[in-house]
Amino acid sequence: MNRKDQHIAYALRYQSPYNAFDDMELLQSSLPEISPHQVDLSTTVLGEKWAFPFYINAMTGGSAKAEKVNHKLAQVALACDLVMVTGSYSAALAGQEPASFHLRESYPDLRLATNIGLDKTPEQAQTVVAAMQPLFLQVHVNLMQELLMPEGEREFSNWLQHLNRYPKEVTSPLMLKEVGFGMDPETLARAQAAGFKAVDISGRGGTSFAFIENQRSSHGRDYLNDWGQTTPLALLRSQPYQEQLEVLASGGIRQPLDMVKAFVLGAKAVGLSRTILEMVERQPLEEVIAQVKAWKEDLRLLMTALNAASIDQLKDRPYLLYGRLKEAWEQVSGEIACKK
């Protein structure tokens, strides 16, 4: 089976044993000053206004199966006025089903971005930009996935060099993206210093590429399936950088309540991967579109219950932490104090 098809199959099979969003509680307002129709769901990412604060995040491309999935995702994105990001274009650079990425020929109004790994040179990235003309280019860092992948990279010393060159040499808006292991503050600092304007901290809780690669391998490293930090913890650790960087969040976002919790922790938008993949693979497309549209109304209801008329206003709303998330945050929160 094609590696990209294996990724799809194993992503659908994996069920995260823990989602840290369940260890976070929002404190409601019993007397809000707004009504749902007054809630503004728009956000701004890399200079472009988005009507809605969630998007279809990078998943797949590079096989006939992936092309079918991407066409379904594109139809959902177009019908719901969402941004869509393709999976890593590296497969197309290697000649694997380039058509699976070039969706605008079928959907000319699709707001499409694409993705490539930081192991690729800025010259290769510029080739992708020329081919795709993306809304923005996601540049992913996937260290543990590469370490576990049977055919993965073993040379990482050039990643930091590429990081510093990308903003100077690539003519597309750029977003540095983790792939489900949680971006650490040092990486955020380096991205900011290099000139990146946006990051997707993508934490543990959704798709596990450690699990996926362990399913593809016979090395017996299943003990690493839960490697990384959760999305809420990664968001909490990102707070000192949220004035300088646009922080987006993905990893374990299941429904609008998780989205709102991410916004409260400072995310400007949230990405959906496994949740939306499962929907388009297991439900009729019209049902998926209806559900995604219903999420918009749910967001308005939740934000009214928190007396927040905009995504930015959610950042001031109080919350409680419990269990593993609270314990983890208490152990690392000294980072925040040191940054102030």
Coordinates of N, CA, C and O in Angstrom, one line a residue, residues 5-16 59 65 68-69 72-73 76 207 211 273-289 291:
D5 N -1.5 6.3 1.5 CA -2.7 5.6 1.8 C -2.6 4.9 3.2 O -3.6 4.8 3.9
Q6 N -1.4 4.5 3.6 CA -1.2 3.9 4.9 C -1.5 5.0 6.0 O -2.1 4.7 7.0
H7 N -1.0 6.2 5.7 CA -1.2 7.3 6.7 C -2.7 7.5 6.9 O -3.2 7.7 8.0
I8 N -3.5 7.5 5.8 CA -5.0 7.7 5.9 C -5.6 6.6 6.8 O -6.4 6.8 7.7
A9 N -5.2 5.4 6.4 CA -5.8 4.2 7.1 C -5.5 4.2 8.6 O -6.4 4.0 9.4
Y10 N -4.2 4.5 8.9 CA -3.8 4.4 10.3 C -4.3 5.6 11.1 O -4.6 5.6 12.3
A11 N -4.4 6.8 10.4 CA -5.0 8.0 11.1 C -6.4 7.7 11.5 O -6.8 8.1 12.6
L12 N -7.2 7.0 10.7 CA -8.6 6.7 11.0 C -8.7 5.7 12.1 O -9.6 5.6 12.9
R13 N -7.7 4.8 12.2 CA -7.7 3.7 13.2 C -7.3 4.2 14.6 O -7.8 3.7 15.6
Y14 N -6.5 5.3 14.7 CA -6.0 5.7 16.0 C -7.0 6.5 16.8 O -7.8 7.3 16.3
Q15 N -7.1 6.1 18.1 CA -7.9 6.9 19.0 C -7.1 7.3 20.2 O -6.5 6.5 20.9
S16 N -6.9 8.6 20.3 CA -6.1 9.2 21.4 C -6.6 8.8 22.8 O -7.8 8.9 23.0
M59 N -3.4 17.3 5.4 CA -3.6 15.8 5.7 C -2.9 14.9 4.7 O -2.1 14.1 5.0
K65 N -5.9 7.5 -4.0 CA -6.8 7.5 -2.8 C -6.8 8.9 -2.2 O -7.8 9.5 -1.9
K68 N -8.9 11.5 -4.1 CA -10.3 11.4 -3.9 C -10.6 12.0 -2.5 O -11.6 12.8 -2.4
V69 N -9.8 11.8 -1.5 CA -10.1 12.5 -0.2 C -10.0 14.0 -0.4 O -10.8 14.7 0.2
K72 N -13.0 15.6 -1.8 CA -14.1 15.7 -0.8 C -13.8 16.8 0.1 O -14.8 17.6 0.5
L73 N -12.6 16.9 0.6 CA -12.3 18.0 1.5 C -12.5 19.4 0.8 O -12.9 20.3 1.5
V76 N -16.1 20.4 0.8 CA -16.5 20.9 2.1 C -16.0 22.3 2.3 O -16.8 23.2 2.8
T207 N -4.4 13.2 15.7 CA -3.6 12.3 15.0 C -2.2 12.1 15.6 O -1.6 13.1 15.9
F211 N 2.2 6.9 16.3 CA 1.4 5.7 16.1 C 1.4 5.2 14.7 O 1.6 4.0 14.4
S273 N -8.1 18.1 11.4 CA -7.5 17.1 10.5 C -8.3 15.8 10.6 O -9.2 15.5 9.9
R274 N -7.9 15.0 11.7 CA -8.6 13.7 11.8 C -10.1 13.8 11.9 O -10.8 13.0 11.3
T275 N -10.6 14.8 12.6 CA -12.0 14.9 12.8 C -12.7 15.1 11.5 O -13.7 14.4 11.2
I276 N -12.2 15.9 10.6 CA -12.9 16.1 9.3 C -12.6 15.0 8.4 O -13.4 14.6 7.5
L277 N -11.4 14.3 8.5 CA -11.1 13.2 7.7 C -12.1 12.1 7.9 O -12.7 11.4 7.0
E278 N -12.3 11.8 9.2 CA -13.3 10.7 9.6 C -14.7 11.1 9.1 O -15.4 10.2 8.6
M279 N -15.1 12.3 9.1 CA -16.4 12.7 8.6 C -16.5 12.5 7.1 O -17.5 11.9 6.7
V280 N -15.6 12.9 6.3 CA -15.7 12.8 4.9 C -15.6 11.3 4.4 O -16.1 11.0 3.3
E281 N -14.9 10.5 5.2 CA -14.7 9.1 4.8 C -15.9 8.2 5.3 O -16.1 7.2 4.7
R282 N -16.7 8.7 6.2 CA -17.7 7.8 6.8 C -19.1 8.4 6.7 O -20.1 7.7 7.1
Q283 N -19.3 9.6 6.2 CA -20.6 10.2 6.1 C -20.8 10.7 4.7 O -19.8 11.1 4.0
P284 N -22.1 10.8 4.2 CA -22.3 11.5 2.9 C -21.9 12.9 3.0 O -21.9 13.6 4.0
L285 N -21.4 13.4 1.9 CA -20.8 14.8 1.9 C -21.8 15.8 2.3 O -21.4 16.8 3.0
E286 N -23.1 15.7 1.9 CA -24.0 16.7 2.3 C -24.2 16.8 3.8 O -24.5 17.8 4.4
E287 N -24.1 15.6 4.5 CA -24.2 15.6 5.9 C -23.0 16.3 6.6 O -23.1 17.0 7.6
V288 N -21.8 16.1 6.0 CA -20.6 16.7 6.5 C -20.7 18.2 6.4 O -20.5 19.0 7.3
I289 N -21.2 18.7 5.2 CA -21.3 20.1 5.0 C -22.3 20.7 6.0 O -22.1 21.8 6.6
Q291 N -23.1 19.6 9.0 CA -22.5 19.6 10.3 C -21.5 20.7 10.5 O -21.5 21.4 11.5

